C-alpha atoms as one frame of an Amber mdcrd trajectory, in Angstrom:
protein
 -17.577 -60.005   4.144 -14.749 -59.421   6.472 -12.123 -60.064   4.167 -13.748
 -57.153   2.436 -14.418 -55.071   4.905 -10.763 -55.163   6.088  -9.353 -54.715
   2.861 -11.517 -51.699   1.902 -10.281 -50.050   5.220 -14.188 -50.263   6.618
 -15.403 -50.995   9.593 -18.713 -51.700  10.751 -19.932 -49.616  13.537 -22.291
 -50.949  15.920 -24.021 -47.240  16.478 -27.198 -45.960  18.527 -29.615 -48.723
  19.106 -33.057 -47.453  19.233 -36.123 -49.833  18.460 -37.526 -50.058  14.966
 -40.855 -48.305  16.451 -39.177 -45.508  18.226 -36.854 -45.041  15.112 -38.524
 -42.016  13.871 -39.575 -40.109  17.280 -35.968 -40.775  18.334 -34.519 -39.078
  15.126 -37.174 -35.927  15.104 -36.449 -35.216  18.784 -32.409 -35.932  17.883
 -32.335 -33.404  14.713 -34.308 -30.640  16.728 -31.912 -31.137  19.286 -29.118
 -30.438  16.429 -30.871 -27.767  14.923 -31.616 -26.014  18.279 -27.002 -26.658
  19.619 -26.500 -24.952  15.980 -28.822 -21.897  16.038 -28.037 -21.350  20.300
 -24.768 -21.284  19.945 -23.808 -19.719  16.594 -26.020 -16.966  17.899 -24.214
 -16.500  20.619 -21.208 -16.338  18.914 -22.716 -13.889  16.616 -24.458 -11.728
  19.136 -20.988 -11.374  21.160 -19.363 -10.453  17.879 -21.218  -7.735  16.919
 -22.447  -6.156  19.880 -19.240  -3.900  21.144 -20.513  -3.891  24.973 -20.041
  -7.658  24.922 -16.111  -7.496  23.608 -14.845  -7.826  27.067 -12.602 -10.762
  27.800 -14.832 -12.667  29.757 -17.553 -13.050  26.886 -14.449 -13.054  24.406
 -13.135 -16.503  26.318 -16.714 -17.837  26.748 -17.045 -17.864  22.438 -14.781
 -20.704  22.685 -17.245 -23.033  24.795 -19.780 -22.128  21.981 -17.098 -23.193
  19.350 -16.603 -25.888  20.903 -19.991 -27.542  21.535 -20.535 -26.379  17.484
 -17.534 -28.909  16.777 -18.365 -31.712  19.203 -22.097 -31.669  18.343 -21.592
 -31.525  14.513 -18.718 -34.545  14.397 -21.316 -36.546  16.383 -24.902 -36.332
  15.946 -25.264 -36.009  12.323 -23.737 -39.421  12.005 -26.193 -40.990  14.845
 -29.105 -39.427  12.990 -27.516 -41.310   9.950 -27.142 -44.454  11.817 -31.104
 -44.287  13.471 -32.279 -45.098   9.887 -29.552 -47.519   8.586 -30.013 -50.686
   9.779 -27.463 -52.245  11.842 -25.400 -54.052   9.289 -25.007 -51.366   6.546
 -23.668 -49.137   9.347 -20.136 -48.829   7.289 -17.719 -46.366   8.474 -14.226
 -45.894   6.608 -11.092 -46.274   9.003 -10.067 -42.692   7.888 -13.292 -41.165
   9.033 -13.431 -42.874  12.503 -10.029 -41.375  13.291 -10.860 -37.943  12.534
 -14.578 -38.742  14.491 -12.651 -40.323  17.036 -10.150 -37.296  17.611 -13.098
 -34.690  17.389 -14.799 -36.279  19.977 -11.778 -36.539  22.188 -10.771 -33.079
  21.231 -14.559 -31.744  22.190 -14.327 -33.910  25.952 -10.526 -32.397  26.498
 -11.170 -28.527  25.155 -14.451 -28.634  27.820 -12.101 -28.630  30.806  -9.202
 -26.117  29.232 -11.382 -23.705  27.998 -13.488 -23.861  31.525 -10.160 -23.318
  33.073  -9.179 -20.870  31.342 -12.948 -18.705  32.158 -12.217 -19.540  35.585
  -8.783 -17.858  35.488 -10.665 -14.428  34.104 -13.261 -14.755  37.372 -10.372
 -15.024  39.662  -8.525 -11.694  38.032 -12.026 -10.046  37.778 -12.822 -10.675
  41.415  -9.273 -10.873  43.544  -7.393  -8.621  41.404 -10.462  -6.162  39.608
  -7.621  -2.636  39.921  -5.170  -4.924  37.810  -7.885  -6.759  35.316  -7.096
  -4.643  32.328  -3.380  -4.724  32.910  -3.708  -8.544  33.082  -6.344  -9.453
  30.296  -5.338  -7.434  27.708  -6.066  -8.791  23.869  -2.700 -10.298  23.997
  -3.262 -12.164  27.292  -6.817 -13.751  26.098  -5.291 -14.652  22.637  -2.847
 -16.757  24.911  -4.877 -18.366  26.744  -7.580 -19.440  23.947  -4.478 -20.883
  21.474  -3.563 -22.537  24.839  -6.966 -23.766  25.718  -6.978 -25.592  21.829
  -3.662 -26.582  21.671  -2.823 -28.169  24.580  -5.522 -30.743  24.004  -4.443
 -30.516  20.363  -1.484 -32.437  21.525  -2.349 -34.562  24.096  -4.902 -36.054
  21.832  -2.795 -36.202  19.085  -0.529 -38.252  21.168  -3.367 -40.081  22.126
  -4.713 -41.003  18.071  -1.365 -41.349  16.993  -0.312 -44.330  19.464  -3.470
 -45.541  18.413  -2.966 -45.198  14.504   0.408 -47.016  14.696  -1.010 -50.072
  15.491  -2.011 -52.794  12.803  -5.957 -54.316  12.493  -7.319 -57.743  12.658
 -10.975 -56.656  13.145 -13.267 -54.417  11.708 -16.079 -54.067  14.106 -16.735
 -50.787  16.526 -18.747 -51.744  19.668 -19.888 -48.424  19.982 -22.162 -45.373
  18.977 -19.592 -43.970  17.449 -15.804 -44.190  17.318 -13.521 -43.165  19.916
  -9.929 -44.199  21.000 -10.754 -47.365  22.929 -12.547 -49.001  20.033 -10.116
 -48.212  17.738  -7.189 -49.678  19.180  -9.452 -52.655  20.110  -9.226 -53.374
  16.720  -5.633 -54.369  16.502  -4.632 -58.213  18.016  -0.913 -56.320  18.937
   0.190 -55.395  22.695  -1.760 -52.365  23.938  -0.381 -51.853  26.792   1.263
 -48.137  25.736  -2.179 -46.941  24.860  -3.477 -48.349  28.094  -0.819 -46.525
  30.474  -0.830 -43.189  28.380  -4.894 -43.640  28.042  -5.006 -43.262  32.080
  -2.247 -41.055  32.631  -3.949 -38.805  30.027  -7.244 -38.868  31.805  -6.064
 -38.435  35.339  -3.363 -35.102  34.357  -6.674 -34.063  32.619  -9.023 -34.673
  35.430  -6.553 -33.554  38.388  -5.517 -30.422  36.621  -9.108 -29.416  35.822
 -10.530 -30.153  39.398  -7.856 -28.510  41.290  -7.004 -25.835  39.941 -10.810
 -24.809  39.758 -11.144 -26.109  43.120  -7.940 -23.790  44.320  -9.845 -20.697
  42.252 -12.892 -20.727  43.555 -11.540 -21.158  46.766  -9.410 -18.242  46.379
 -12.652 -16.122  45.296 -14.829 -17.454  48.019 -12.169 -16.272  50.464 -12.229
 -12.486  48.959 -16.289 -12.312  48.750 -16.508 -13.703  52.590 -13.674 -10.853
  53.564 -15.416  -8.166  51.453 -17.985  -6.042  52.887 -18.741  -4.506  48.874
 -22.651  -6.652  48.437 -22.147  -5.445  44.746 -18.760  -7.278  44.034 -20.255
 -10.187  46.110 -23.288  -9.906  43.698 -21.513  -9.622  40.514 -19.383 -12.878
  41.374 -21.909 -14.921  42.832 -23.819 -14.529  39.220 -21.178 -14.796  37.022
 -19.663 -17.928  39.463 -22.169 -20.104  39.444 -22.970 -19.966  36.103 -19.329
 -21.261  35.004 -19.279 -23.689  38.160 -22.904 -24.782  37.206 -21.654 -25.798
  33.776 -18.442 -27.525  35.060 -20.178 -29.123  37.040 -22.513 -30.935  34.000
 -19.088 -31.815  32.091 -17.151 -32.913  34.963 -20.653 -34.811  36.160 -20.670
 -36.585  32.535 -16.870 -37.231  32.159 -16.820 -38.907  35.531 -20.005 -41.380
  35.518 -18.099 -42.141  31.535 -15.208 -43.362  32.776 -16.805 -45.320  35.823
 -19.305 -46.957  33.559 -16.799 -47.653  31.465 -14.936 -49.941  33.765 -18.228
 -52.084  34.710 -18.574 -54.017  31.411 -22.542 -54.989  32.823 -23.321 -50.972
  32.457 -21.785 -51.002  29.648 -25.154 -50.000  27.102 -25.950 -47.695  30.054
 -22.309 -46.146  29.502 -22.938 -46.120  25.803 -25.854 -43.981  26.536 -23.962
 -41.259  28.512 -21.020 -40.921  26.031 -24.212 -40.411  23.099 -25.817 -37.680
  25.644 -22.614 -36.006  26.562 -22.474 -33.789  23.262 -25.987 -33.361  23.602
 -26.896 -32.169  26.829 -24.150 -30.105  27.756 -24.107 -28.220  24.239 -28.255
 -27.570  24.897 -27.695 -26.463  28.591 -24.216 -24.340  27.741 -26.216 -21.476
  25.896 -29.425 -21.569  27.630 -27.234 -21.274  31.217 -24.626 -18.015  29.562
 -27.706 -16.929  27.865 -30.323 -16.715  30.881 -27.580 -16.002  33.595 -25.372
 -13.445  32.288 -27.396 -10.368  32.468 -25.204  -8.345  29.814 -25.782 -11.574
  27.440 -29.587 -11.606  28.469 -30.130  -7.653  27.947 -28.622  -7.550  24.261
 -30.688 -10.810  23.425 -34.315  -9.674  24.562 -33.042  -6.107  22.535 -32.294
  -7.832  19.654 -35.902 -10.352  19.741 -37.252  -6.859  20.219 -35.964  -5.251
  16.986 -36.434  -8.175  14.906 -40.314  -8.837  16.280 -40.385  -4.503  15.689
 -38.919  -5.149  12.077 -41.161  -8.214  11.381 -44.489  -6.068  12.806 -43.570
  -3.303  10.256 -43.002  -5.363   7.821 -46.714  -7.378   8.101 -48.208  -3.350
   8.000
């Protein structure tokens, strides 16, 4: 079996464990879950699209947290609903497609923290500088720093796969839910010592750039509110603040307890259990948080439920 498995380039993943009599609960509640990241979040997208009040920077920037939680959810959960009704030995995988799910994921945990940067640049323009906004975040400007957002982690995990990729394999089993970059390069018996040091200087840029400069931003904003007497600018950023630092917050919250799990090999099924819920949770909560919080986004959804129950009644007559 392994000389086949190795020689067919497949590798048997270890997946979600979930008990044989909580296989089919666990896969409803799972493909709701799916169903509801898909609908939430391509609406969104949708709904900012179309509606020409919305095309303002801020929501412009915010369709890439949408896009993004569409990518990471889709590369992940289909295959753990897959894996909840395969039992654990047929749960093949080819080598090809754990690379690609192992650089989606990656891609979906890095492009969380740029693209929340990069919101949290258009709240500090907005708020310290609102007479030079539309001088700063013109079309141009927010095309920038979207291709920046995405390609920036392109890179740095590309980097990351492709130390990974270079190495040779003497095992074919992933101890995980699903791939990533640590289980992959577990696979090989050479010296990864390379991944190891990039791995953690990766992470830490990551981390460090992400925390301070929000840190320094909000900072920066908090200074201007507590200096200005205008209750309506403190208002508008308080709302439009916390929503951002409340989701930040949820992927920073995740990322970190990941990475400390991580290193405590007797949490380790509890760490498993995090880096399964981290596409989930944070792609339910993004659009329910932008959706209930933002009043501009709230407004044009309850108008648009209106029409559609208006359309429906007329319809039924």
């Amino acid at each position: 079996m392994e000389n086949r498995t190795y020689n067919d380039h497949v590798l048997l993943l270890e997946g979600l464990k979930v008990p044989q009599q909580s296989t089919y609960p666990a896969f409803t509640l799972l493909l709701i879950t799916y169903i509801f990241i898909m609908v939430a979040n391509i609406g969104l997208i949708v709904l900012i699209s179309m509606e020409r009040s919305l095309h303002q920077p801020m929501y412009i920037l915010f369709c890439n947290l949408p896009l993004n939680d569409i990518v990471g959810a889709t590369v992940m959960i289909p295959r753990l609903l897959w894996d909840i009704l395969t039992t654990a030995p047929e749960r093949y995988i080819t080598y090809i497609e754990c690379v690609i799910q192992a650089f989606c994921a990656h891609l979906f945990a890095t492009t969380s923290h740029t693209i929340l940067m990069i919101m949290a640049f258009d709240r500090y323009v907005a708020i310290c500088n609102p007479l030079r906004y539309a001088t700063i975040m013109t079309n141009k400007m927010v095309i920038r720093l979207s291709m920046s957002a995405w390609g920036v982690a392109i890179v740095l995990v590309g980097i990351l796969l492709g130390l990974t990729i270079r190495l040779s394999r003497c095992r074919s089993n992933i101890f995980n839910p699903y791939c990533d970059n640590a289980s992959l390069f577990k696979l090989s018996c050479e010296s990864v010592l390379i991944n190891n040091i990039y791995g953690f200087t990766f992470t830490v840029v990551l981390f460090v750039s992400s925390i301070g400069s929000i840190s320094l931003t909000y900072l920066k904003i908090a200074i201007v509110c507590l200096s200005s007497k205008n209750s309506s600018l403190n208002s508008k950023a308080l709302t439009t603040c916390s929503t951002h630092l409340l989701v930040y917050l949820i992927v920073i919250g995740f990322g970190v307890t990941i990475i400390i799990l991580h290193r405590f090999p007797k949490y380790a099924e509890l760490g498993q259990m995090c880096s399964v819920l981290f596409p989930v949770i944070p792609t339910c909560l993004n659009p329910i948080i932008y959706g209930l919080q933002t009043k501009e986004i709230k407004q044009r959804i309850f108008r648009v439920s209106k029409n559609m129950l208006s359309v429906t009644s007329v319809t039924t007559v």
